[in-house]
Every structure is written in structure tokens, then in C-alpha cells.
Coordinates of C-alpha atoms in Angstrom, one line a residue:
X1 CA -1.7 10.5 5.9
X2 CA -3.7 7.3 5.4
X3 CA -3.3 4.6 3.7
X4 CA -4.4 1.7 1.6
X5 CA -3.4 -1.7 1.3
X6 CA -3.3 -5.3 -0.4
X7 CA -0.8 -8.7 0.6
X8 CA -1.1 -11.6 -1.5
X9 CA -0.7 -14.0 -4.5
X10 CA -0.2 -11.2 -7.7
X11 CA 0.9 -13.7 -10.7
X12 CA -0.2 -17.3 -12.2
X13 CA 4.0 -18.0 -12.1
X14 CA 4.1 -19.6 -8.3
X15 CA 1.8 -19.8 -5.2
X16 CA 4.7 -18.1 -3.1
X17 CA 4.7 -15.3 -5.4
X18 CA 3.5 -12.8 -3.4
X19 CA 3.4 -8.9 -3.5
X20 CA 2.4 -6.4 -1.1
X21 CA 1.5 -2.8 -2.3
X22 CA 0.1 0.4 -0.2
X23 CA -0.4 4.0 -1.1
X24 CA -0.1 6.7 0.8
X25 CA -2.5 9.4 0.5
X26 CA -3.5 12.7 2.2
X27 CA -6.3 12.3 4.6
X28 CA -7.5 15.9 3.6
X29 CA -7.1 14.5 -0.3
X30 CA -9.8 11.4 0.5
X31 CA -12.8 10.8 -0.9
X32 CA -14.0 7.3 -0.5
X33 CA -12.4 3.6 -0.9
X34 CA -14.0 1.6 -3.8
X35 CA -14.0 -2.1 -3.4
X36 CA -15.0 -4.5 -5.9
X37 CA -14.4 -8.3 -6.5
X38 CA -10.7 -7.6 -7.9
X39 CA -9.6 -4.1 -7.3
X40 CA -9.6 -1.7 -4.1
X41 CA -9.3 2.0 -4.9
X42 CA -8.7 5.4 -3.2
X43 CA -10.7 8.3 -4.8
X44 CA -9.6 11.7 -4.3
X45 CA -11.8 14.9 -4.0
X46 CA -11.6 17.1 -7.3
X47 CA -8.4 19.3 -6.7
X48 CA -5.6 20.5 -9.1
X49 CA -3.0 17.9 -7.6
X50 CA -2.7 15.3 -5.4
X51 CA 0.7 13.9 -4.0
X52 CA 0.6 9.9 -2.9
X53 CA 3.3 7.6 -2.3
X54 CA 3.2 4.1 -3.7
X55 CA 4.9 0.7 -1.5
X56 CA 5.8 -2.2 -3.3
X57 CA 7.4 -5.4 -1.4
X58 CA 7.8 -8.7 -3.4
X59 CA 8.6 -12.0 -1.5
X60 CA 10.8 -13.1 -4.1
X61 CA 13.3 -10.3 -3.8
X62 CA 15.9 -10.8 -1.2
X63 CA 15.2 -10.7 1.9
X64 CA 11.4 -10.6 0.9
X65 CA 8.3 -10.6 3.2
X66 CA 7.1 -14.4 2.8
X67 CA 3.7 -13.7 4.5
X68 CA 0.7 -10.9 4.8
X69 CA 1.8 -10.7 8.6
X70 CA 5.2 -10.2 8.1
X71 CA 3.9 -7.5 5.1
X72 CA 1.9 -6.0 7.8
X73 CA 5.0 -5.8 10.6
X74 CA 7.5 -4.0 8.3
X75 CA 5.0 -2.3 6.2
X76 CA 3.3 0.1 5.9
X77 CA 2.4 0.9 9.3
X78 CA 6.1 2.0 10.1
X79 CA 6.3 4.0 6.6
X80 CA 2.9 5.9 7.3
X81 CA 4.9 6.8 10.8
X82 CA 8.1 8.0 8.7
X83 CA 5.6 10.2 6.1
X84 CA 3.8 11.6 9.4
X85 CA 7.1 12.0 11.2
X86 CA 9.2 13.4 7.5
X87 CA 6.1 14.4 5.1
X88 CA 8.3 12.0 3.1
X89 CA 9.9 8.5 2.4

């Protein structure tokens, strides 16, 4: 599994409104990452189906991840080891 990844400011609300997000992906399923200004992607190959995981983690919600290092520490690194580990979340 691999996995892509984004940490920071998500709404006009707050500056401390953060969000982290990832998705977890096949490695055999990947294409190429596309990066623009404003949007990261994963493309897949052209198959019948691809399964992916999608990680969400707010810092408003309790106990929320305040920065993109503590993002980074408790995610996603230890939930691609769980997917390799499990094949699942």
C-alpha cells in the first residue's frame, strides 16, 4: 500500500482549523501523482476496480491533531503499517 497525503488550513472559518487527509491506495493500482497549485491527486491504471482507504483527522474534534507534525506522528504512517499488517483499517 502507499499513500498520499495533505496537513493544513482547509476552511476560511479559523486559522487553527486544520484537517489532515490521506488515501490509501494499492501500489500495484498506481499510476502517477498529479500536483497542481490546489489539488494533489493519485491516478490509477485502467482496471475494473480499485479499493482505497480514505483518513480524515480534524484539529477541532476532540483530542484533535493541532499541528502537520503531530498529523504526521499518529497518521498515516502507523495506519499504512495496520493496512500492510491487516489489508484493512
Amino acid at each position: 500500500m502507499g499513500y498520499i497525503a495533505t496537513y493544513g488550513q482547509q476552511t476560511l472559518a479559523k486559522k487553527e482549523d486544520n484537517l489532515g487527509m490521506a488515501v490509501f491506495y494499492p501500489l500495484e493500482s498506481f499510476d502517477k501523482y498529479v500536483k497542481t497549485k490546489s489539488t494533489h491527486a493519485v491516478v490509477f491504471k485502467k482496471t475494473k476496480s480499485v479499493s482505497y482507504y480514505f483518513l480524515g483527522a480534524w484539529s477541532q474534534e476532540p483530542n484533535g491533531l493541532t499541528t502537520e507534525e503531530a498529523f504526521y506522528q499518529v497518521y498515516p504512517d502507523k495506519k499504512l503499517e495496520m493496512l500492510d499488517k491487516n489489508n484493512q483499517l
